Every structure is written in structure tokens, then in C-alpha cells.
PDB file of C-alpha atoms in Angstrom:
ATOM      1  CA  MET A   1     -27.785  -5.638   3.330  1.00 38.00           C
ATOM      2  CA  LEU A   2     -24.563  -4.092   1.992  1.00 39.00           C
ATOM      3  CA  GLU A   3     -25.116  -1.004   4.109  1.00 40.00           C
ATOM      4  CA  ARG A   4     -24.204  -3.033   7.193  1.00 39.00           C
ATOM      5  CA  TYR A   5     -20.686  -3.624   5.939  1.00 43.00           C
ATOM      6  CA  ASN A   6     -17.923  -1.058   5.575  1.00 50.00           C
ATOM      7  CA  ILE A   7     -15.414  -2.156   2.974  1.00 54.00           C
ATOM      8  CA  ARG A   8     -12.590   0.348   2.850  1.00 60.00           C
ATOM      9  CA  THR A   9     -11.929   1.749  -0.606  1.00 72.00           C
ATOM     10  CA  ASP A  10     -11.531   5.174  -2.154  1.00 80.00           C
ATOM     11  CA  LEU A  11     -12.380   3.950  -5.659  1.00 82.00           C
ATOM     12  CA  ALA A  12     -15.873   4.606  -7.008  1.00 80.00           C
ATOM     13  CA  LEU A  13     -15.372   1.708  -9.410  1.00 82.00           C
ATOM     14  CA  GLU A  14     -14.966  -0.714  -6.506  1.00 77.00           C
ATOM     15  CA  GLN A  15     -18.072   0.660  -4.833  1.00 72.00           C
ATOM     16  CA  LYS A  16     -19.994  -0.013  -8.045  1.00 70.00           C
ATOM     17  CA  GLU A  17     -18.561  -3.543  -8.293  1.00 71.00           C
ATOM     18  CA  ARG A  18     -20.005  -4.407  -4.879  1.00 65.00           C
ATOM     19  CA  PHE A  19     -23.492  -4.153  -6.340  1.00 62.00           C
ATOM     20  CA  GLU A  20     -22.612  -5.866  -9.625  1.00 58.00           C
ATOM     21  CA  ASP A  21     -21.555  -8.927  -7.598  1.00 52.00           C
ATOM     22  CA  ASP A  22     -25.164  -9.117  -6.399  1.00 51.00           C
ATOM     23  CA  ASN A  23     -26.579  -8.304  -9.858  1.00 49.00           C
ATOM     24  CA  VAL A  24     -28.074  -5.145  -8.362  1.00 56.00           C
ATOM     25  CA  GLU A  25     -28.552  -2.140 -10.635  1.00 70.00           C
ATOM     26  CA  VAL A  26     -27.992   1.171  -8.878  1.00 78.00           C
ATOM     27  CA  GLN A  27     -30.471   3.783 -10.054  1.00 83.00           C
ATOM     28  CA  GLY A  28     -28.891   7.105 -10.959  1.00 88.00           C
ATOM     29  CA  VAL A  29     -25.446   5.599 -11.598  1.00 89.00           C
ATOM     30  CA  VAL A  30     -24.133   5.139 -15.149  1.00 89.00           C
ATOM     31  CA  LEU A  31     -21.010   3.178 -16.051  1.00 89.00           C
ATOM     32  CA  GLU A  32     -19.005   3.416 -19.301  1.00 92.00           C
ATOM     33  CA  GLU A  33     -16.000   1.245 -20.146  1.00 92.00           C
ATOM     34  CA  ASP A  34     -13.257   1.341 -22.752  1.00 94.00           C
ATOM     35  CA  TYR A  35     -10.435  -1.169 -23.174  1.00 94.00           C
ATOM     36  CA  ASP A  36      -7.256  -0.730 -25.190  1.00 94.00           C
ATOM     37  CA  GLU A  37      -6.193  -4.307 -25.972  1.00 92.00           C
ATOM     38  CA  GLN A  38      -2.814  -3.314 -27.380  1.00 92.00           C
ATOM     39  CA  LEU A  39      -1.661  -1.402 -24.291  1.00 91.00           C
ATOM     40  CA  GLU A  40      -3.901  -3.317 -21.853  1.00 93.00           C
ATOM     41  CA  ILE A  41      -5.346  -0.089 -20.459  1.00 95.00           C
ATOM     42  CA  ARG A  42      -8.923  -0.138 -19.180  1.00 94.00           C
ATOM     43  CA  THR A  43     -10.744   3.149 -18.620  1.00 95.00           C
ATOM     44  CA  THR A  44     -13.972   3.154 -16.633  1.00 94.00           C
ATOM     45  CA  LYS A  45     -16.200   6.171 -16.089  1.00 94.00           C
ATOM     46  CA  VAL A  46     -18.657   6.027 -13.204  1.00 92.00           C
ATOM     47  CA  MET A  47     -21.190   8.865 -13.332  1.00 93.00           C
ATOM     48  CA  ILE A  48     -23.292   9.358 -10.204  1.00 93.00           C
ATOM     49  CA  GLN A  49     -26.161  11.475 -11.480  1.00 93.00           C
ATOM     50  CA  THR A  50     -28.683  11.615  -8.627  1.00 92.00           C
ATOM     51  CA  GLU A  51     -28.651  12.129  -4.872  1.00 92.00           C
ATOM     52  CA  LYS A  52     -30.244   8.702  -4.456  1.00 91.00           C
ATOM     53  CA  GLY A  53     -27.407   7.116  -6.404  1.00 88.00           C
ATOM     54  CA  ALA A  54     -24.911   9.096  -4.334  1.00 89.00           C
ATOM     55  CA  LYS A  55     -26.440   7.823  -1.103  1.00 88.00           C
ATOM     56  CA  VAL A  56     -26.313   4.208  -2.233  1.00 84.00           C
ATOM     57  CA  MET A  57     -22.732   4.543  -3.519  1.00 84.00           C
ATOM     58  CA  GLY A  58     -21.561   6.503  -0.506  1.00 83.00           C
ATOM     59  CA  LYS A  59     -19.947   9.099  -2.780  1.00 88.00           C
ATOM     60  CA  PRO A  60     -20.990  12.578  -3.965  1.00 91.00           C
ATOM     61  CA  VAL A  61     -22.744  13.242  -7.267  1.00 94.00           C
ATOM     62  CA  GLY A  62     -20.125  13.599  -9.988  1.00 94.00           C
ATOM     63  CA  THR A  63     -17.855  11.844 -12.470  1.00 95.00           C
ATOM     64  CA  TYR A  64     -15.197   9.302 -11.464  1.00 96.00           C
ATOM     65  CA  ILE A  65     -12.735   8.150 -14.134  1.00 96.00           C
ATOM     66  CA  THR A  66     -10.565   5.125 -13.371  1.00 95.00           C
ATOM     67  CA  ILE A  67      -7.533   4.242 -15.509  1.00 96.00           C
ATOM     68  CA  GLU A  68      -6.267   0.709 -14.925  1.00 95.00           C
ATOM     69  CA  ALA A  69      -2.953  -0.256 -16.501  1.00 94.00           C
ATOM     70  CA  THR A  70      -1.206  -3.531 -15.725  1.00 90.00           C
ATOM     71  CA  ASP A  71       2.231  -2.144 -16.625  1.00 92.00           C
ATOM     72  CA  MET A  72       1.854   1.144 -14.747  1.00 94.00           C
ATOM     73  CA  PRO A  73       4.636   0.310 -12.237  1.00 91.00           C
ATOM     74  CA  VAL A  74       7.059  -0.573 -15.078  1.00 91.00           C
ATOM     75  CA  PRO A  75       9.465   2.285 -15.982  1.00 89.00           C
ATOM     76  CA  ASP A  76       8.686   2.218 -19.713  1.00 93.00           C
ATOM     77  CA  GLU A  77       9.016   5.782 -21.039  1.00 93.00           C
ATOM     78  CA  ALA A  78       6.818   5.325 -24.134  1.00 94.00           C
ATOM     79  CA  TYR A  79       4.101   3.559 -22.125  1.00 95.00           C
ATOM     80  CA  HIS A  80       4.018   6.246 -19.460  1.00 96.00           C
ATOM     81  CA  LYS A  81       3.984   8.991 -22.072  1.00 96.00           C
ATOM     82  CA  GLU A  82       0.755   7.493 -23.409  1.00 96.00           C
ATOM     83  CA  LEU A  83      -0.662   7.304 -19.886  1.00 97.00           C
ATOM     84  CA  SER A  84       0.228  10.972 -19.337  1.00 97.00           C
ATOM     85  CA  LYS A  85      -1.656  11.939 -22.492  1.00 97.00           C
ATOM     86  CA  ARG A  86      -4.735  10.091 -21.277  1.00 97.00           C
ATOM     87  CA  ILE A  87      -4.540  11.705 -17.853  1.00 97.00           C
ATOM     88  CA  ALA A  88      -4.325  15.150 -19.469  1.00 96.00           C
ATOM     89  CA  ARG A  89      -7.258  14.404 -21.762  1.00 96.00           C
ATOM     90  CA  HIS A  90      -9.512  13.183 -18.956  1.00 97.00           C
ATOM     91  CA  ILE A  91      -8.694  16.113 -16.662  1.00 97.00           C
ATOM     92  CA  GLU A  92      -9.349  18.539 -19.497  1.00 94.00           C
ATOM     93  CA  GLY A  93     -12.763  16.951 -19.938  1.00 94.00           C
ATOM     94  CA  LEU A  94     -13.609  17.664 -16.286  1.00 95.00           C
ATOM     95  CA  ILE A  95     -12.487  21.298 -16.300  1.00 93.00           C
ATOM     96  CA  LYS A  96     -15.553  23.484 -16.464  1.00 81.00           C
ATOM     97  CA  GLU A  97     -13.660  26.727 -17.142  1.00 77.00           C
ATOM     98  CA  GLU A  98     -14.342  28.249 -20.550  1.00 77.00           C
ATOM     99  CA  LYS A  99     -11.370  30.637 -20.412  1.00 82.00           C
ATOM    100  CA  GLU A 100      -8.532  30.302 -22.885  1.00 83.00           C
ATOM    101  CA  GLU A 101      -6.115  30.882 -20.028  1.00 87.00           C
ATOM    102  CA  TYR A 102      -6.874  29.902 -16.468  1.00 91.00           C
ATOM    103  CA  SER A 103      -5.160  29.685 -13.088  1.00 95.00           C
ATOM    104  CA  VAL A 104      -4.818  26.390 -11.251  1.00 97.00           C
ATOM    105  CA  LEU A 105      -3.507  25.438  -7.829  1.00 98.00           C
ATOM    106  CA  VAL A 106      -2.135  21.891  -7.510  1.00 98.00           C
ATOM    107  CA  ALA A 107      -2.168  20.525  -3.960  1.00 97.00           C
ATOM    108  CA  GLY A 108       0.147  17.589  -3.333  1.00 97.00           C
ATOM    109  CA  LEU A 109      -1.557  15.936  -0.361  1.00 96.00           C
ATOM    110  CA  GLY A 110       0.077  13.426   1.919  1.00 93.00           C
ATOM    111  CA  ASN A 111       3.282  12.919   3.865  1.00 93.00           C
ATOM    112  CA  ARG A 112       6.525  12.687   1.890  1.00 92.00           C
ATOM    113  CA  GLU A 113       8.171  10.985   4.911  1.00 92.00           C
ATOM    114  CA  VAL A 114       5.854   7.979   4.451  1.00 92.00           C
ATOM    115  CA  THR A 115       6.476   6.508   1.005  1.00 93.00           C
ATOM    116  CA  PRO A 116       2.978   5.085   0.266  1.00 93.00           C
ATOM    117  CA  ASP A 117       1.564   8.504   1.166  1.00 94.00           C
ATOM    118  CA  ALA A 118       4.085  10.531  -0.873  1.00 95.00           C
ATOM    119  CA  VAL A 119       2.360  10.495  -4.286  1.00 96.00           C
ATOM    120  CA  GLY A 120       0.982  14.023  -3.911  1.00 96.00           C
ATOM    121  CA  PRO A 121       4.236  15.672  -2.763  1.00 97.00           C
ATOM    122  CA  TYR A 122       6.231  13.888  -5.489  1.00 97.00           C
ATOM    123  CA  VAL A 123       3.809  15.090  -8.174  1.00 98.00           C
ATOM    124  CA  ALA A 124       4.131  18.667  -6.926  1.00 97.00           C
ATOM    125  CA  ASP A 125       7.944  18.347  -7.039  1.00 96.00           C
ATOM    126  CA  HIS A 126       7.933  17.740 -10.795  1.00 95.00           C
ATOM    127  CA  LEU A 127       5.388  20.310 -11.964  1.00 96.00           C
ATOM    128  CA  SER A 128       6.253  23.172 -14.278  1.00 93.00           C
ATOM    129  CA  ILE A 129       5.287  26.156 -12.123  1.00 94.00           C
ATOM    130  CA  THR A 130       4.496  29.316 -14.096  1.00 93.00           C
ATOM    131  CA  ARG A 131       2.438  31.663 -11.924  1.00 93.00           C
ATOM    132  CA  HIS A 132       5.388  33.618 -10.501  1.00 92.00           C
ATOM    133  CA  ILE A 133       7.023  34.001 -13.920  1.00 91.00           C
ATOM    134  CA  VAL A 134       3.874  35.215 -15.639  1.00 89.00           C
ATOM    135  CA  LYS A 135       3.087  37.573 -12.764  1.00 89.00           C
ATOM    136  CA  GLU A 136       6.566  39.070 -12.912  1.00 89.00           C
ATOM    137  CA  TYR A 137       7.401  39.103 -16.617  1.00 87.00           C
ATOM    138  CA  GLY A 138       4.180  38.348 -18.507  1.00 83.00           C
ATOM    139  CA  LYS A 139       3.124  35.251 -20.410  1.00 77.00           C
ATOM    140  CA  TYR A 140       5.487  35.887 -23.314  1.00 78.00           C
ATOM    141  CA  ALA A 141       8.399  35.182 -20.983  1.00 77.00           C
ATOM    142  CA  MET A 142       7.331  31.554 -21.286  1.00 78.00           C
ATOM    143  CA  GLY A 143       7.696  31.702 -25.064  1.00 76.00           C
ATOM    144  CA  GLU A 144       4.095  30.688 -25.569  1.00 73.00           C
ATOM    145  CA  GLU A 145       1.045  32.479 -26.950  1.00 72.00           C
ATOM    146  CA  LYS A 146      -1.191  30.884 -24.322  1.00 75.00           C
ATOM    147  CA  VAL A 147      -0.042  30.166 -20.772  1.00 81.00           C
ATOM    148  CA  HIS A 148      -2.039  28.820 -17.861  1.00 90.00           C
ATOM    149  CA  LEU A 149      -0.949  30.031 -14.438  1.00 94.00           C
ATOM    150  CA  THR A 150       0.098  27.055 -12.335  1.00 96.00           C
ATOM    151  CA  SER A 151       1.049  27.114  -8.675  1.00 97.00           C
ATOM    152  CA  ALA A 152       1.573  24.277  -6.215  1.00 97.00           C
ATOM    153  CA  ILE A 153       1.522  23.605  -2.501  1.00 97.00           C
ATOM    154  CA  VAL A 154       2.491  20.603  -0.374  1.00 97.00           C
ATOM    155  CA  PRO A 155       0.485  21.304   2.790  1.00 95.00           C
ATOM    156  CA  GLY A 156       1.739  18.310   4.768  1.00 92.00           C
ATOM    157  CA  VAL A 157      -0.450  16.492   7.267  1.00 90.00           C
ATOM    158  CA  MET A 158      -2.055  17.617  10.514  1.00 90.00           C
ATOM    159  CA  ALA A 159       0.607  15.909  12.654  1.00 87.00           C
ATOM    160  CA  GLN A 160       3.215  18.140  10.991  1.00 91.00           C
ATOM    161  CA  THR A 161       1.315  21.428  10.808  1.00 92.00           C
ATOM    162  CA  GLY A 162      -1.400  21.313  13.460  1.00 92.00           C
ATOM    163  CA  MET A 163      -3.852  22.473  10.805  1.00 93.00           C
ATOM    164  CA  GLU A 164      -6.459  20.760   8.664  1.00 92.00           C
ATOM    165  CA  THR A 165      -5.292  20.523   5.061  1.00 93.00           C
ATOM    166  CA  VAL A 166      -8.504  22.193   3.917  1.00 94.00           C
ATOM    167  CA  GLU A 167      -7.724  25.211   6.140  1.00 95.00           C
ATOM    168  CA  ILE A 168      -4.380  25.711   4.419  1.00 96.00           C
ATOM    169  CA  ILE A 169      -5.785  25.307   0.915  1.00 97.00           C
ATOM    170  CA  LYS A 170      -8.760  27.546   1.656  1.00 96.00           C
ATOM    171  CA  GLY A 171      -6.407  30.312   2.795  1.00 97.00           C
ATOM    172  CA  ILE A 172      -4.253  29.980  -0.323  1.00 97.00           C
ATOM    173  CA  VAL A 173      -7.309  30.000  -2.588  1.00 98.00           C
ATOM    174  CA  ALA A 174      -8.583  33.185  -0.914  1.00 97.00           C
ATOM    175  CA  GLU A 175      -5.217  34.879  -1.474  1.00 96.00           C
ATOM    176  CA  THR A 176      -4.219  33.647  -4.961  1.00 96.00           C
ATOM    177  CA  LYS A 177      -7.724  33.161  -6.431  1.00 96.00           C
ATOM    178  CA  PRO A 178      -7.170  30.165  -8.760  1.00 97.00           C
ATOM    179  CA  ASP A 179     -10.003  29.113 -11.060  1.00 96.00           C
ATOM    180  CA  PHE A 180      -9.848  25.577  -9.646  1.00 96.00           C
ATOM    181  CA  VAL A 181      -7.776  23.247  -7.486  1.00 98.00           C
ATOM    182  CA  ILE A 182      -6.291  19.875  -8.420  1.00 98.00           C
ATOM    183  CA  ALA A 183      -5.692  17.711  -5.343  1.00 97.00           C
ATOM    184  CA  VAL A 184      -3.368  14.705  -5.703  1.00 97.00           C
ATOM    185  CA  ASP A 185      -3.342  12.038  -3.017  1.00 95.00           C
ATOM    186  CA  ALA A 186      -2.661   8.378  -2.265  1.00 94.00           C
ATOM    187  CA  LEU A 187      -5.739   6.157  -1.932  1.00 92.00           C
ATOM    188  CA  ALA A 188      -6.749   2.824  -0.444  1.00 88.00           C
ATOM    189  CA  ALA A 189      -8.137   0.021  -2.611  1.00 86.00           C
ATOM    190  CA  ARG A 190     -10.253  -3.036  -1.890  1.00 82.00           C
ATOM    191  CA  ASN A 191      -8.620  -5.181  -4.574  1.00 81.00           C
ATOM    192  CA  SER A 192      -4.885  -5.723  -4.122  1.00 81.00           C
ATOM    193  CA  LYS A 193      -4.482  -6.153  -7.899  1.00 84.00           C
ATOM    194  CA  ARG A 194      -5.226  -2.431  -8.309  1.00 89.00           C
ATOM    195  CA  LEU A 195      -2.350  -1.291  -6.110  1.00 90.00           C
ATOM    196  CA  ASN A 196      -0.059   1.068  -8.049  1.00 92.00           C
ATOM    197  CA  ARG A 197      -1.833   0.086 -11.266  1.00 93.00           C
ATOM    198  CA  THR A 198      -4.774   2.462 -11.056  1.00 95.00           C
ATOM    199  CA  ILE A 199      -5.389   6.198 -11.265  1.00 96.00           C
ATOM    200  CA  GLN A 200      -8.735   7.727 -10.322  1.00 96.00           C
ATOM    201  CA  ILE A 201      -9.730  11.202 -11.516  1.00 97.00           C
ATOM    202  CA  ALA A 202     -12.867  12.810 -10.086  1.00 96.00           C
ATOM    203  CA  ASP A 203     -14.559  16.196 -10.218  1.00 96.00           C
ATOM    204  CA  THR A 204     -16.005  15.884  -6.699  1.00 94.00           C
ATOM    205  CA  GLY A 205     -13.044  16.836  -4.556  1.00 94.00           C
ATOM    206  CA  ILE A 206     -11.455  14.552  -1.973  1.00 92.00           C
ATOM    207  CA  ASN A 207     -11.639  13.387   1.652  1.00 81.00           C
ATOM    208  CA  PRO A 208      -7.999  12.961   2.744  1.00 73.00           C
ATOM    209  CA  GLY A 209      -7.345   9.781   4.729  1.00 57.00           C
ATOM    210  CA  SER A 210     -10.849   8.353   4.349  1.00 53.00           C
ATOM    211  CA  GLY A 211      -9.667   5.059   2.858  1.00 46.00           C
ATOM    212  CA  VAL A 212      -7.531   4.236   5.901  1.00 51.00           C
ATOM    213  CA  GLY A 213     -10.117   5.399   8.419  1.00 52.00           C
ATOM    214  CA  ASN A 214      -8.283   8.675   9.165  1.00 57.00           C
ATOM    215  CA  HIS A 215     -11.089  11.031   8.193  1.00 58.00           C
ATOM    216  CA  ARG A 216     -10.123  14.665   7.661  1.00 67.00           C
ATOM    217  CA  ASN A 217     -12.299  17.513   6.476  1.00 86.00           C
ATOM    218  CA  ALA A 218     -13.241  17.308   2.802  1.00 90.00           C
ATOM    219  CA  ILE A 219     -11.559  19.448   0.151  1.00 95.00           C
ATOM    220  CA  THR A 220     -14.420  20.350  -2.175  1.00 95.00           C
ATOM    221  CA  LYS A 221     -15.931  23.313  -3.976  1.00 95.00           C
ATOM    222  CA  GLU A 222     -18.147  23.903  -0.950  1.00 95.00           C
ATOM    223  CA  THR A 223     -15.226  24.034   1.507  1.00 95.00           C
ATOM    224  CA  VAL A 224     -12.589  25.961  -0.491  1.00 96.00           C
ATOM    225  CA  GLY A 225     -14.770  28.076  -2.777  1.00 95.00           C
ATOM    226  CA  VAL A 226     -13.610  26.832  -6.206  1.00 96.00           C
ATOM    227  CA  PRO A 227     -14.063  23.520  -8.087  1.00 96.00           C
ATOM    228  CA  VAL A 228     -11.750  20.705  -6.977  1.00 97.00           C
ATOM    229  CA  ILE A 229     -10.543  17.908  -9.250  1.00 97.00           C
ATOM    230  CA  ALA A 230      -9.039  14.952  -7.397  1.00 97.00           C
ATOM    231  CA  ILE A 231      -6.347  12.606  -8.696  1.00 97.00           C
ATOM    232  CA  GLY A 232      -5.594   9.524  -6.649  1.00 95.00           C
ATOM    233  CA  VAL A 233      -3.462   6.390  -6.795  1.00 95.00           C
ATOM    234  CA  PRO A 234      -4.257   3.395  -4.544  1.00 93.00           C
ATOM    235  CA  THR A 235      -1.024   2.460  -2.768  1.00 93.00           C
ATOM    236  CA  VAL A 236      -2.363   0.481   0.224  1.00 91.00           C
ATOM    237  CA  VAL A 237      -4.924  -2.167   1.110  1.00 85.00           C
ATOM    238  CA  ASP A 238      -5.955  -3.213   4.595  1.00 79.00           C
ATOM    239  CA  ALA A 239      -5.013  -6.549   6.134  1.00 76.00           C
ATOM    240  CA  ALA A 240      -8.568  -7.870   5.807  1.00 72.00           C
ATOM    241  CA  THR A 241      -8.367  -7.419   2.032  1.00 73.00           C
ATOM    242  CA  ILE A 242      -5.159  -9.447   1.799  1.00 74.00           C
ATOM    243  CA  VAL A 243      -6.692 -12.259   3.848  1.00 73.00           C
ATOM    244  CA  ASN A 244      -9.911 -12.059   1.804  1.00 71.00           C
ATOM    245  CA  ASP A 245      -7.984 -12.402  -1.473  1.00 71.00           C
ATOM    246  CA  THR A 246      -6.149 -15.388  -0.022  1.00 72.00           C
ATOM    247  CA  MET A 247      -9.413 -16.972   1.060  1.00 69.00           C
ATOM    248  CA  GLU A 248     -10.872 -16.512  -2.429  1.00 69.00           C
ATOM    249  CA  ASN A 249      -7.912 -18.412  -3.864  1.00 67.00           C
ATOM    250  CA  LEU A 250      -8.339 -21.077  -1.178  1.00 65.00           C
ATOM    251  CA  VAL A 251     -12.017 -21.518  -2.061  1.00 66.00           C
ATOM    252  CA  LYS A 252     -11.118 -21.996  -5.734  1.00 67.00           C
ATOM    253  CA  ALA A 253      -8.534 -24.603  -4.757  1.00 65.00           C
ATOM    254  CA  MET A 254     -11.097 -26.390  -2.578  1.00 64.00           C
ATOM    255  CA  GLU A 255     -13.463 -26.720  -5.519  1.00 65.00           C
ATOM    256  CA  THR A 256     -10.963 -29.041  -7.186  1.00 66.00           C
ATOM    257  CA  SER A 257     -10.508 -31.187  -4.073  1.00 64.00           C
ATOM    258  CA  GLU A 258     -13.041 -33.948  -3.409  1.00 63.00           C
ATOM    259  CA  LEU A 259     -12.177 -33.979   0.285  1.00 60.00           C
ATOM    260  CA  LEU A 260     -12.597 -30.208   0.822  1.00 57.00           C
ATOM    261  CA  LYS A 261     -15.229 -29.422  -1.773  1.00 57.00           C
ATOM    262  CA  GLY A 262     -17.999 -29.219   0.854  1.00 59.00           C
ATOM    263  CA  VAL A 263     -16.127 -26.562   2.827  1.00 57.00           C
ATOM    264  CA  GLY A 264     -15.598 -24.544  -0.332  1.00 54.00           C
ATOM    265  CA  VAL A 265     -19.310 -24.665  -1.132  1.00 58.00           C
ATOM    266  CA  VAL A 266     -20.179 -23.305   2.322  1.00 58.00           C
ATOM    267  CA  LEU A 267     -17.735 -20.416   1.993  1.00 58.00           C
ATOM    268  CA  GLN A 268     -18.993 -19.644  -1.499  1.00 59.00           C
ATOM    269  CA  GLY A 269     -22.431 -19.137   0.028  1.00 62.00           C
ATOM    270  CA  TYR A 270     -21.216 -16.033   1.833  1.00 63.00           C
ATOM    271  CA  HIS A 271     -21.585 -12.681   0.126  1.00 62.00           C
ATOM    272  CA  ALA A 272     -18.285 -10.833  -0.520  1.00 61.00           C
ATOM    273  CA  ALA A 273     -19.137  -8.189   2.084  1.00 63.00           C
ATOM    274  CA  GLU A 274     -20.042 -10.879   4.635  1.00 66.00           C
ATOM    275  CA  LYS A 275     -16.743 -12.686   4.075  1.00 62.00           C
ATOM    276  CA  TYR A 276     -14.881  -9.416   4.461  1.00 62.00           C
ATOM    277  CA  GLU A 277     -16.658  -8.659   7.748  1.00 66.00           C
ATOM    278  CA  LEU A 278     -16.030 -12.201   9.002  1.00 63.00           C
ATOM    279  CA  ILE A 279     -12.324 -11.840   8.244  1.00 63.00           C
ATOM    280  CA  LYS A 280     -12.154  -8.521  10.074  1.00 62.00           C
ATOM    281  CA  GLU A 281     -13.603 -10.173  13.153  1.00 64.00           C
ATOM    282  CA  LEU A 282     -11.244 -13.150  12.936  1.00 63.00           C
ATOM    283  CA  ILE A 283      -8.074 -11.064  12.659  1.00 61.00           C
ATOM    284  CA  SER A 284      -9.092  -8.503  15.273  1.00 61.00           C
ATOM    285  CA  PRO A 285      -7.979  -6.823  17.382  1.00 62.00           C
ATOM    286  CA  HIS A 286      -4.328  -6.737  16.391  1.00 63.00           C
ATOM    287  CA  LEU A 287      -4.363  -6.833  12.581  1.00 63.00           C
ATOM    288  CA  ASN A 288      -7.622  -5.251  11.423  1.00 59.00           C
ATOM    289  CA  GLY A 289      -6.101  -1.768  11.595  1.00 67.00           C
ATOM    290  CA  MET A 290      -3.044  -2.748   9.577  1.00 74.00           C
ATOM    291  CA  PHE A 291      -2.476  -1.602   5.984  1.00 79.00           C
ATOM    292  CA  MET A 292      -0.177  -3.232   3.436  1.00 81.00           C
ATOM    293  CA  THR A 293       1.848  -1.863   0.538  1.00 88.00           C
ATOM    294  CA  PRO A 294       4.089  -3.620  -2.053  1.00 86.00           C
ATOM    295  CA  LYS A 295       7.792  -3.964  -1.276  1.00 88.00           C
ATOM    296  CA  ASP A 296       8.776  -1.977  -4.397  1.00 90.00           C
ATOM    297  CA  ILE A 297       6.645   1.002  -3.363  1.00 93.00           C
ATOM    298  CA  ASP A 298       9.620   3.420  -3.329  1.00 93.00           C
ATOM    299  CA  GLU A 299      10.362   3.046  -7.031  1.00 93.00           C
ATOM    300  CA  THR A 300       6.737   2.623  -8.049  1.00 94.00           C
ATOM    301  CA  VAL A 301       5.545   5.831  -6.384  1.00 95.00           C
ATOM    302  CA  ARG A 302       8.282   7.795  -8.131  1.00 95.00           C
ATOM    303  CA  VAL A 303       7.419   6.339 -11.531  1.00 95.00           C
ATOM    304  CA  ILE A 304       3.680   6.981 -11.200  1.00 96.00           C
ATOM    305  CA  SER A 305       4.126  10.472  -9.738  1.00 97.00           C
ATOM    306  CA  HIS A 306       6.257  11.412 -12.761  1.00 96.00           C
ATOM    307  CA  THR A 307       3.513  10.120 -15.052  1.00 97.00           C
ATOM    308  CA  ILE A 308       0.876  12.250 -13.339  1.00 98.00           C
ATOM    309  CA  SER A 309       3.030  15.380 -13.237  1.00 97.00           C
ATOM    310  CA  ASP A 310       3.902  14.908 -16.924  1.00 97.00           C
ATOM    311  CA  GLY A 311       0.187  14.701 -17.698  1.00 97.00           C
ATOM    312  CA  LEU A 312      -0.481  17.931 -15.793  1.00 97.00           C
ATOM    313  CA  ASN A 313       2.464  19.677 -17.460  1.00 95.00           C
ATOM    314  CA  LEU A 314       1.220  18.516 -20.848  1.00 93.00           C
ATOM    315  CA  LEU A 315      -2.219  19.966 -20.125  1.00 93.00           C
ATOM    316  CA  PHE A 316      -1.157  23.294 -18.631  1.00 91.00           C
ATOM    317  CA  MET A 317       1.812  24.055 -20.858  1.00 81.00           C
ATOM    318  CA  SER A 318       0.005  23.501 -24.171  1.00 68.00           C
TER     319      SER A 318
END
């Protein structure tokens, strides 16, 4: 039944939760969870191991790591330093290269002129770039025994360049020959509580714009020729999600009211996907293409982008 409904989300964790709500076990999909009570950081690993599981989940076979941190938007230096360490550790676990020194291209996807879509460009702005220095002067110019070659590109969006992002990255990969690509992008979430509080890391590449219905060609190992690790932060939810969250709260309030309890029971009988689809129909045609972002998105995007870039610098400069 769920296949009839299209709930917009880029997070594999949220795709998995759709089936857990129905107590349905997805064959070929394994989930592992870890929770740090002191820092209130939850890490969830969704491993899609079979093509059947991939078809049901609507995502490619691979590993999806989700870091959820309630205080992620808060500019706490010590807290974000810990988050950066975790990001570095999880990315390192997904890198298949066995070289002591490798070359990596970081692609900051998105549009820096649109703040919710500027995560990728901001991350690229704060990276420690070493490729040109090592190429010119050797690795010892960095004062380190071991140096990974890092380069970065902010390819912009099709409206700015007239080119698919994957075309630009594929050309750069062919010329510079990195061992792998790390693509950083903004995502869309289904649950508004995950906005700017979640980071997803995946070894399957990325489909830019898919969460907001603006499908562009995928950036994957198959399309660019080298492995692609994707890092994403959900910065927007669609209008239907906001209304759905409000309706859930309304239903809970109805359960405590004798007068409205019957209405609440009827609404509770709908499956989550059915309620979402009903809401989309009710708010159409003017609002069902609208996406929302928090009012403090400017500061939040800068804080989180620094955390991600610090994690990458920690990994590549050590």
C-alpha cells in the first residue's frame, strides 16, 4: 500500500520508519542504533544489503549513517568538535581505499544565493585544500609525514551554469583523477524535528534536488567513474509535512476532549502515508509545492557547515 504514496524525504532512516509504523520488517535491510545519553546524540546505520530491499526502500544498496543531535544548531564549540570527530570517523569507515595517502575531490553542491541550499558551498569554503601545494612543492611542504590530496569545487546549479552538476564533476574527475568524491548537499526531511539537527552520510552517491522534486542526474560511481560518498543536512520540509505534524498534535489534543474524541479516533485510523496524501490534496494546488525552512537558517547553516568542514579537515589532515 505504501508504494502508492510519495512522501518526500532524502533520509534513509525516514524511509525505514515508514515501515516500522506498520510493524513491517523489510527483508534485506539491517538497522543499527547507538545513543549517547550525555551528549544526546543518536547514530543510526541503515544498511540496504539486497536489491529487493533497495526496491522497497526506494534507495540504492549501500550504507546510510544518520547522526541526530538536538543541539546541532547551537554554536557550542566543544559540542561541535565532538560532532566533527564523529563525522570524520564515520566517513573514514566508508572509504574503501587502502592507500596510506589518497586524493579526494569535495563537491559543494547547491546554490549559495539560496541560504537553505548553501550547505555544500559553505563547507567547500572552509576546507583545507592541499592538492595544489603538494603538486607544486611536495607533501613535506605541509609539514606532515602523510598528506592526502584534497581539492574542492562548487559547481553551482543548472540555472547558473546551463550544465548538469554531474557533467561538471565527471569532467573534473577525468582530469584530476581523485580516488573518490565527497558530495555535500542540503536535503529535505519528512519530520520537521530533524531540520538542521541531522547529518546523513552515505556511500551510495547522491541525487541532487530529489527531496524537493527537482530531480537532476545522479552523482554516483557509475556516472562519474569513482566512488561517491554523500553528506547531507536536511534544511527544508514541504508544506504538507508541516500541516501533517500539526494534525498529529491536534489528534493528540482531541483524545483528551470528550466532545472531539470521536473525530480523533477516526483520524487515528488513517495510516501516516494516507494522512500525508490527504493533506496534500487538501492544500493543493497553491501550497503543496511549497517548502519551509526555520527562520534562523542563516546562522544555523553556517554553524553546521563549519562542523562538517572541520570533520573533513580532521580526516584528511591527519
